[in-house]
Tab-separated table of C-alpha atoms in Angstrom:
chain	number	residue	atom	x	y	z
A	1	UNK	CA	15.535	9.802	8.759
A	2	UNK	CA	13.443	10.814	5.741
A	3	UNK	CA	13.320	9.273	2.265
A	4	UNK	CA	15.709	11.948	1.016
A	5	UNK	CA	18.541	10.118	2.739
A	6	UNK	CA	17.101	6.696	1.966
A	7	UNK	CA	17.423	7.338	-1.735
A	8	UNK	CA	21.071	8.278	-1.312
A	9	UNK	CA	22.211	5.227	0.594
A	10	UNK	CA	19.947	2.738	-1.134
A	11	UNK	CA	21.733	2.762	-4.486
A	12	UNK	CA	23.804	4.570	-7.077
A	13	UNK	CA	20.718	6.038	-8.715
A	14	UNK	CA	20.754	8.927	-6.204
A	15	UNK	CA	24.434	9.738	-6.143
A	16	UNK	CA	24.061	13.143	-4.561
A	17	UNK	CA	24.212	11.452	-1.172
A	18	UNK	CA	26.954	9.005	-2.057
A	19	UNK	CA	29.856	11.180	-3.184
A	20	UNK	CA	31.583	13.817	-1.081
A	21	UNK	CA	31.621	16.844	-3.308
A	22	UNK	CA	32.981	20.106	-2.013
A	23	UNK	CA	34.802	18.518	0.896
A	24	UNK	CA	37.895	17.462	-0.982
A	25	UNK	CA	40.893	19.571	-1.824
A	26	UNK	CA	41.558	19.306	-5.540
A	27	UNK	CA	44.935	19.941	-7.080
A	28	UNK	CA	46.079	19.353	-10.624
A	29	UNK	CA	49.207	19.798	-12.670
A	30	UNK	CA	49.030	21.602	-16.030
A	31	UNK	CA	49.345	18.250	-17.770
A	32	UNK	CA	46.395	16.908	-15.749
A	33	UNK	CA	44.255	19.853	-16.700
A	34	UNK	CA	45.211	19.533	-20.347
A	35	UNK	CA	44.377	15.839	-20.476
A	36	UNK	CA	41.024	16.410	-18.789
A	37	UNK	CA	40.145	19.283	-21.085
A	38	UNK	CA	40.853	17.073	-24.080
A	39	UNK	CA	38.663	14.309	-22.721
A	40	UNK	CA	35.838	15.029	-25.144
A	41	UNK	CA	32.391	14.024	-23.915
A	42	UNK	CA	33.896	12.433	-20.790
A	43	UNK	CA	35.098	15.810	-19.461
A	44	UNK	CA	33.734	19.333	-19.024
A	45	UNK	CA	34.487	21.972	-21.661
A	46	UNK	CA	36.885	23.666	-19.237
A	47	UNK	CA	38.821	21.766	-16.606
A	48	UNK	CA	38.210	23.153	-13.109
A	49	UNK	CA	40.619	21.849	-10.504
A	50	UNK	CA	38.711	22.989	-7.424
A	51	UNK	CA	35.040	23.817	-7.032
A	52	UNK	CA	33.802	27.086	-5.567
A	53	UNK	CA	30.463	28.327	-4.273
A	54	UNK	CA	28.863	31.574	-3.217
A	55	UNK	CA	25.743	30.447	-1.410
A	56	UNK	CA	22.597	32.358	-2.279
A	57	UNK	CA	19.335	32.723	-0.390
A	58	UNK	CA	18.125	29.473	1.111
A	59	UNK	CA	15.501	30.688	3.549
A	60	UNK	CA	11.990	32.015	2.930
A	61	UNK	CA	11.872	30.269	-0.444
A	62	UNK	CA	8.333	29.894	-1.821
A	63	UNK	CA	7.065	26.386	-2.524
A	64	UNK	CA	3.662	24.825	-3.098
A	65	UNK	CA	3.008	21.518	-1.354
A	66	UNK	CA	0.157	19.223	-2.265
A	67	UNK	CA	-1.767	17.705	0.615
A	68	UNK	CA	-2.413	14.293	-0.935
A	69	UNK	CA	-5.704	12.486	-0.632
A	70	UNK	CA	-6.833	9.049	-1.742
A	71	UNK	CA	-10.130	8.904	-3.613
A	72	UNK	CA	-12.568	6.019	-3.443
A	73	UNK	CA	-11.779	5.286	-7.082
A	74	UNK	CA	-8.044	5.081	-6.371
A	75	UNK	CA	-8.618	2.805	-3.406
A	76	UNK	CA	-10.845	0.500	-5.426
A	77	UNK	CA	-8.277	0.442	-8.214
A	78	UNK	CA	-5.581	-0.688	-5.779
A	79	UNK	CA	-7.937	-3.302	-4.317
A	80	UNK	CA	-8.660	-4.626	-7.808
A	81	UNK	CA	-4.924	-4.890	-8.443
A	82	UNK	CA	-4.378	-6.804	-5.206
A	83	UNK	CA	-7.259	-9.156	-5.890
A	84	UNK	CA	-5.908	-9.717	-9.389
A	85	UNK	CA	-2.742	-11.049	-7.822
A	86	UNK	CA	-4.783	-13.783	-6.166
A	87	UNK	CA	-6.641	-14.698	-9.343
A	88	UNK	CA	-6.726	-18.283	-10.613
A	89	UNK	CA	-6.880	-19.583	-14.175
A	90	UNK	CA	-9.283	-22.453	-14.815
A	91	UNK	CA	-9.397	-24.434	-18.043
A	92	UNK	CA	-12.677	-24.095	-19.944
A	93	UNK	CA	-14.204	-26.042	-22.835
A	94	UNK	CA	-15.275	-23.149	-25.030
A	95	UNK	CA	-13.979	-20.728	-27.632
A	96	UNK	CA	-11.295	-18.303	-26.460
A	97	UNK	CA	-12.427	-14.753	-25.709
A	98	UNK	CA	-10.619	-11.505	-25.037
A	99	UNK	CA	-9.034	-11.695	-21.576
A	100	UNK	CA	-8.669	-15.482	-21.628
A	101	UNK	CA	-5.299	-17.171	-21.319
A	102	UNK	CA	-4.269	-19.647	-23.969
A	103	UNK	CA	-1.458	-22.177	-23.960
A	104	UNK	CA	-0.005	-22.489	-27.438
A	105	UNK	CA	2.772	-23.742	-29.689
A	106	UNK	CA	3.652	-21.406	-32.546
A	107	UNK	CA	6.080	-21.221	-35.448
A	108	UNK	CA	6.711	-18.071	-37.469
A	109	UNK	CA	7.508	-18.485	-41.170
A	110	UNK	CA	8.857	-15.936	-43.597
A	111	UNK	CA	8.898	-17.029	-47.243
A	112	UNK	CA	8.203	-20.537	-45.977
A	113	UNK	CA	11.230	-20.629	-43.660
A	114	UNK	CA	11.204	-20.400	-39.858
A	115	UNK	CA	12.794	-17.148	-38.654
A	116	UNK	CA	14.886	-16.644	-35.540
A	117	UNK	CA	12.909	-16.002	-32.366
A	118	UNK	CA	9.612	-16.914	-33.992
A	119	UNK	CA	9.081	-20.378	-32.497
A	120	UNK	CA	7.952	-21.497	-29.036
A	121	UNK	CA	6.189	-24.415	-27.366
A	122	UNK	CA	3.877	-24.336	-24.364
A	123	UNK	CA	3.723	-20.530	-24.381
A	124	UNK	CA	1.012	-18.947	-22.230
A	125	UNK	CA	-0.544	-15.789	-23.645
A	126	UNK	CA	-3.319	-13.576	-22.299
A	127	UNK	CA	-5.467	-12.426	-25.209
A	128	UNK	CA	-5.710	-8.649	-25.211
A	129	UNK	CA	-2.384	-8.113	-23.434
A	130	UNK	CA	-0.800	-6.698	-26.621
A	131	UNK	CA	2.229	-8.909	-26.094
A	132	UNK	CA	2.505	-9.902	-29.760
A	133	UNK	CA	2.305	-7.930	-32.985
A	134	UNK	CA	-1.052	-6.636	-34.169
A	135	UNK	CA	-3.368	-9.383	-35.325
A	136	UNK	CA	-1.783	-12.282	-33.437
A	137	UNK	CA	-3.912	-12.190	-30.310
A	138	UNK	CA	-6.996	-11.051	-32.174
A	139	UNK	CA	-6.520	-13.982	-34.527
A	140	UNK	CA	-6.818	-16.472	-31.671
A	141	UNK	CA	-10.191	-15.240	-30.428
A	142	UNK	CA	-12.733	-17.946	-31.179
A	143	UNK	CA	-10.329	-20.911	-31.127
A	144	UNK	CA	-10.800	-23.953	-28.872
A	145	UNK	CA	-8.293	-26.294	-27.262
A	146	UNK	CA	-7.002	-28.851	-29.769
A	147	UNK	CA	-7.478	-26.591	-32.783
A	148	UNK	CA	-4.824	-25.151	-35.092
A	149	UNK	CA	-4.856	-21.835	-36.881
A	150	UNK	CA	-2.602	-20.044	-39.374
A	151	UNK	CA	-2.214	-16.299	-38.878
A	152	UNK	CA	-1.160	-14.213	-41.886
A	153	UNK	CA	0.373	-11.085	-40.397
A	154	UNK	CA	2.720	-8.211	-41.190
A	155	UNK	CA	5.428	-6.968	-38.845
A	156	UNK	CA	5.391	-3.208	-38.110
A	157	UNK	CA	7.647	-1.032	-40.245
A	158	UNK	CA	9.515	0.102	-37.120
A	159	UNK	CA	10.010	-3.405	-35.702
A	160	UNK	CA	13.360	-3.682	-33.912
A	161	UNK	CA	14.555	-6.671	-35.957
A	162	UNK	CA	15.345	-5.023	-39.284
A	163	UNK	CA	15.078	-8.268	-41.261
A	164	UNK	CA	11.442	-8.602	-40.135
A	165	UNK	CA	10.344	-4.950	-40.186
A	166	UNK	CA	7.455	-4.556	-42.620
A	167	UNK	CA	7.641	-8.205	-43.709
A	168	UNK	CA	4.690	-10.541	-44.345
A	169	UNK	CA	4.825	-13.716	-42.259
A	170	UNK	CA	2.689	-16.683	-41.292
A	171	UNK	CA	2.363	-17.979	-37.759
A	172	UNK	CA	1.310	-21.601	-37.442
A	173	UNK	CA	-0.403	-21.883	-34.050
A	174	UNK	CA	-1.673	-24.912	-32.123
A	175	UNK	CA	-3.904	-24.314	-29.111
A	176	UNK	CA	-3.496	-26.640	-26.132
A	177	UNK	CA	-5.665	-24.912	-23.534
A	178	UNK	CA	-8.101	-22.054	-23.032
A	179	UNK	CA	-8.326	-20.776	-19.452
A	180	UNK	CA	-10.651	-18.282	-17.818
A	181	UNK	CA	-9.557	-15.891	-15.088
A	182	UNK	CA	-11.375	-15.968	-11.760
A	183	UNK	CA	-10.720	-13.048	-9.413
A	184	UNK	CA	-11.706	-13.555	-5.759
A	185	UNK	CA	-14.100	-11.192	-4.027
A	186	UNK	CA	-12.966	-9.034	-1.145
A	187	UNK	CA	-14.675	-10.625	1.838
A	188	UNK	CA	-13.918	-10.984	5.525
A	189	UNK	CA	-13.003	-14.591	4.801
A	190	UNK	CA	-10.520	-13.550	2.100
A	191	UNK	CA	-8.920	-10.951	4.380
A	192	UNK	CA	-8.740	-13.353	7.329
A	193	UNK	CA	-7.004	-15.969	5.171
A	194	UNK	CA	-4.529	-13.684	3.426
A	195	UNK	CA	-4.159	-10.749	5.869
A	196	UNK	CA	-4.863	-12.321	9.275
A	197	UNK	CA	-3.410	-9.357	11.150
A	198	UNK	CA	-6.279	-7.229	9.762
A	199	UNK	CA	-9.090	-9.745	9.729
A	200	UNK	CA	-11.955	-7.748	8.214
A	201	UNK	CA	-12.688	-5.899	4.983
A	202	UNK	CA	-13.073	-2.580	6.806
A	203	UNK	CA	-9.729	-2.951	8.571
A	204	UNK	CA	-8.033	-3.988	5.323
A	205	UNK	CA	-9.414	-1.002	3.405
A	206	UNK	CA	-8.351	1.402	6.140
A	207	UNK	CA	-4.848	-0.048	6.237
A	208	UNK	CA	-4.470	-0.002	2.452
A	209	UNK	CA	-5.743	3.564	2.225
A	210	UNK	CA	-3.229	4.669	4.855
A	211	UNK	CA	-0.405	2.971	2.944
A	212	UNK	CA	-1.418	4.827	-0.215
A	213	UNK	CA	-1.667	8.103	1.666
A	214	UNK	CA	1.759	7.589	3.248
A	215	UNK	CA	3.286	6.898	-0.167
A	216	UNK	CA	1.712	10.019	-1.641
A	217	UNK	CA	2.796	12.119	1.320
A	218	UNK	CA	6.383	10.948	0.946
A	219	UNK	CA	6.353	11.707	-2.770
A	220	UNK	CA	4.911	15.138	-2.080
A	221	UNK	CA	7.713	15.806	0.408
A	222	UNK	CA	10.326	14.606	-2.068
A	223	UNK	CA	8.886	16.903	-4.713
A	224	UNK	CA	8.940	19.792	-2.248
A	225	UNK	CA	12.564	19.085	-1.317
A	226	UNK	CA	13.601	18.849	-4.961
A	227	UNK	CA	11.978	22.167	-5.836
A	228	UNK	CA	13.524	23.938	-2.863
A	229	UNK	CA	16.962	22.498	-3.542
A	230	UNK	CA	16.726	23.535	-7.190
A	231	UNK	CA	15.923	27.074	-6.021
A	232	UNK	CA	18.932	27.113	-3.687
A	233	UNK	CA	21.211	26.055	-6.535
A	234	UNK	CA	19.644	28.644	-8.832
A	235	UNK	CA	20.217	31.362	-6.238
A	236	UNK	CA	23.884	30.419	-5.781
A	237	UNK	CA	27.010	30.869	-7.870
A	238	UNK	CA	28.611	27.444	-8.204
A	239	UNK	CA	31.581	26.181	-10.189
A	240	UNK	CA	31.969	22.407	-10.000
A	241	UNK	CA	35.313	20.669	-9.841
A	242	UNK	CA	35.676	18.624	-13.002
A	243	UNK	CA	36.924	15.567	-11.132
A	244	UNK	CA	33.858	15.643	-8.894
A	245	UNK	CA	31.498	15.742	-11.872
A	246	UNK	CA	33.449	12.984	-13.584
A	247	UNK	CA	33.239	10.818	-10.468
A	248	UNK	CA	29.465	11.144	-10.260
A	249	UNK	CA	29.129	10.701	-14.022
A	250	UNK	CA	31.177	7.486	-13.984
A	251	UNK	CA	29.109	6.081	-11.138
A	252	UNK	CA	25.878	6.978	-12.896
A	253	UNK	CA	26.987	5.346	-16.129
A	254	UNK	CA	28.100	2.282	-14.188
A	255	UNK	CA	24.694	2.135	-12.509
A	256	UNK	CA	22.728	2.416	-15.755
A	257	UNK	CA	25.010	-0.051	-17.521
A	258	UNK	CA	24.556	-2.544	-14.698
A	259	UNK	CA	20.801	-2.030	-14.678
A	260	UNK	CA	20.598	-2.507	-18.440
A	261	UNK	CA	22.702	-5.667	-18.143
A	262	UNK	CA	20.152	-7.152	-15.756
A	263	UNK	CA	17.731	-7.165	-18.672
A	264	UNK	CA	20.239	-8.419	-21.212
A	265	UNK	CA	20.733	-4.979	-22.754
A	266	UNK	CA	23.638	-2.699	-23.399
A	267	UNK	CA	23.718	0.995	-22.579
A	268	UNK	CA	22.748	1.885	-26.160
A	269	UNK	CA	19.644	-0.312	-25.880
A	270	UNK	CA	18.699	1.308	-22.587
A	271	UNK	CA	19.173	4.761	-24.118
A	272	UNK	CA	16.893	3.757	-27.009
A	273	UNK	CA	14.194	2.838	-24.487
A	274	UNK	CA	14.494	6.392	-23.167
A	275	UNK	CA	14.070	7.748	-26.696
A	276	UNK	CA	17.729	8.747	-27.161
A	277	UNK	CA	20.872	7.460	-28.791
A	278	UNK	CA	23.799	6.598	-26.521
A	279	UNK	CA	25.607	9.900	-27.073
A	280	UNK	CA	22.474	11.860	-26.212
A	281	UNK	CA	21.905	9.723	-23.129
A	282	UNK	CA	25.473	10.274	-21.933
A	283	UNK	CA	25.044	14.012	-22.437
A	284	UNK	CA	21.937	13.989	-20.260
A	285	UNK	CA	23.703	11.942	-17.586
A	286	UNK	CA	26.544	14.442	-17.553
A	287	UNK	CA	24.086	17.311	-17.083
A	288	UNK	CA	22.449	15.437	-14.208
A	289	UNK	CA	25.846	14.711	-12.708
A	290	UNK	CA	26.820	18.366	-12.725
A	291	UNK	CA	23.498	19.284	-11.132
A	292	UNK	CA	24.048	16.609	-8.472
A	293	UNK	CA	27.449	18.049	-7.594
A	294	UNK	CA	25.965	21.537	-7.356
A	295	UNK	CA	23.301	20.236	-4.993
A	296	UNK	CA	25.921	18.549	-2.856
A	297	UNK	CA	27.990	21.687	-2.650
A	298	UNK	CA	24.988	23.851	-1.781
A	299	UNK	CA	23.842	21.503	0.972
A	300	UNK	CA	27.317	21.214	2.429
A	301	UNK	CA	27.652	24.997	2.439
A	302	UNK	CA	24.334	25.309	4.282
A	303	UNK	CA	25.546	22.708	6.783
A	304	UNK	CA	28.685	24.782	7.402
A	305	UNK	CA	26.799	28.048	7.700
A	306	UNK	CA	24.249	26.544	10.090
A	307	UNK	CA	27.028	24.759	12.015
A	308	UNK	CA	25.304	21.407	11.599
A	309	UNK	CA	27.026	18.381	13.060
A	310	UNK	CA	26.746	14.598	12.973
A	311	UNK	CA	26.250	12.815	16.274
A	312	UNK	CA	26.540	9.143	17.107
A	313	UNK	CA	22.776	9.078	17.544
A	314	UNK	CA	22.382	10.156	13.899
A	315	UNK	CA	24.522	7.284	12.680
A	316	UNK	CA	22.695	4.857	14.945
A	317	UNK	CA	19.332	6.036	13.631
A	318	UNK	CA	20.514	5.587	10.050
A	319	UNK	CA	21.889	2.128	10.747
A	320	UNK	CA	18.618	1.162	12.418
A	321	UNK	CA	16.672	2.302	9.385
A	322	UNK	CA	18.946	0.188	7.199
A	323	UNK	CA	19.153	-2.770	9.531
A	324	UNK	CA	18.249	-5.114	6.670
A	325	UNK	CA	21.403	-4.032	4.849
A	326	UNK	CA	23.755	-3.322	7.732
A	327	UNK	CA	24.294	-5.259	10.948
A	328	UNK	CA	25.517	-2.251	12.893
A	329	UNK	CA	26.845	1.281	12.636
A	330	UNK	CA	30.348	-0.080	12.140
A	331	UNK	CA	29.113	-2.373	9.375
A	332	UNK	CA	27.368	0.547	7.641
A	333	UNK	CA	30.470	2.708	7.862
A	334	UNK	CA	32.668	-0.093	6.560
A	335	UNK	CA	30.431	-0.800	3.577
A	336	UNK	CA	29.176	2.687	2.702
A	337	UNK	CA	32.178	4.710	3.884
A	338	UNK	CA	32.374	7.037	6.869
A	339	UNK	CA	32.433	10.184	4.749
A	340	UNK	CA	29.424	9.101	2.694
A	341	UNK	CA	27.434	8.248	5.811
A	342	UNK	CA	28.196	11.549	7.537
A	343	UNK	CA	27.634	13.560	4.371
A	344	UNK	CA	24.263	11.896	3.833
A	345	UNK	CA	23.226	12.905	7.339
A	346	UNK	CA	24.455	16.467	6.840
A	347	UNK	CA	22.669	16.750	3.491
A	348	UNK	CA	19.458	15.616	5.140
A	349	UNK	CA	19.825	18.094	7.994
A	350	UNK	CA	20.647	20.895	5.558
A	351	UNK	CA	17.593	20.351	3.376
A	352	UNK	CA	15.514	20.236	6.557
A	353	UNK	CA	16.771	23.717	7.404
A	354	UNK	CA	15.587	24.891	3.989
A	355	UNK	CA	12.206	23.179	4.449
A	356	UNK	CA	11.695	24.506	7.982
A	357	UNK	CA	12.323	28.068	6.778
A	358	UNK	CA	10.406	27.850	3.486
A	359	UNK	CA	7.358	29.945	2.595
A	360	UNK	CA	4.979	27.011	2.094
A	361	UNK	CA	1.605	27.175	0.383
A	362	UNK	CA	-0.457	24.052	1.003
A	363	UNK	CA	-3.071	22.954	-1.516
A	364	UNK	CA	-5.410	20.000	-1.513
A	365	UNK	CA	-5.550	17.669	-4.447
A	366	UNK	CA	-4.540	14.433	-6.104
A	367	UNK	CA	-1.609	15.872	-8.030
A	368	UNK	CA	0.867	13.477	-6.476
A	369	UNK	CA	0.834	10.125	-8.271
A	370	UNK	CA	0.993	6.813	-6.454
């Protein structure tokens, strides 16, 4: 089963494979329709009780597919990242330089008074990481362990804490340690110790390159599928049931709210990170939700037209792929829902029909990111 289905069952972020649009019979009383239509941003402009679709062309669709490659530079960059994860920090008796790690106590003062969030003890900071406001890290270059230094700085005008934005402050800093980073070399000994199943540098490089190529290939296929599915939707006439869109929208908002909460943020904070206010973010989510429902309906219509079916072997294959999450087919069905499982399989088979009948142009290149 390809990643297209994986994304759907793995989490609420890809709801097109988690909700059964187009398969439900929708009915509504006039009062229901009126209340939905008056739902403001939480409802469509016009309440539609039951979705409808006239499927357009879904075969012989043109699409360009990148044949990904991994350059020597990319491979070395990944190796450097891996080696960096095995780096050690060793205390040194010298002045701190860019790239060193320092262990510090600091206290931020505004008008002589400590301000909230401006004090810490035993904080480790890599100089040059741009973790602190401009001037803080630069101001610690040249210090040695045991020294103290006052940093006269100014917070940016657009700083998130309004009481500090644009304000002059002083940071009193005490340096406890200066440490230098030592990155190991990629040797047969290093590989044998940390990747014993590979053993040598050549085997490690070949394995890592294949991993990178596999990841790029999967992303290229996902991009291909997305472009083809967008074309199918564009070629079709689709009216989404309002309740279906609302269901996907609610699940999406729940997902983003939960994700933001993991980082101690609210939905408005998360929206700000995306460069939008909350209302704008909700509007975008609603647009995505409507597009998701259209995709579901188009795929289900293709499945019907092609007389696609779900066999026990399909469910078993899906359960096997998700054996870390589900103990068995029955466990998967119980947790994910029988309709969601079968729909996910049908969606996957339907998009495969589109792919198998597409007019594909293959090009070489590095256009697909890692």
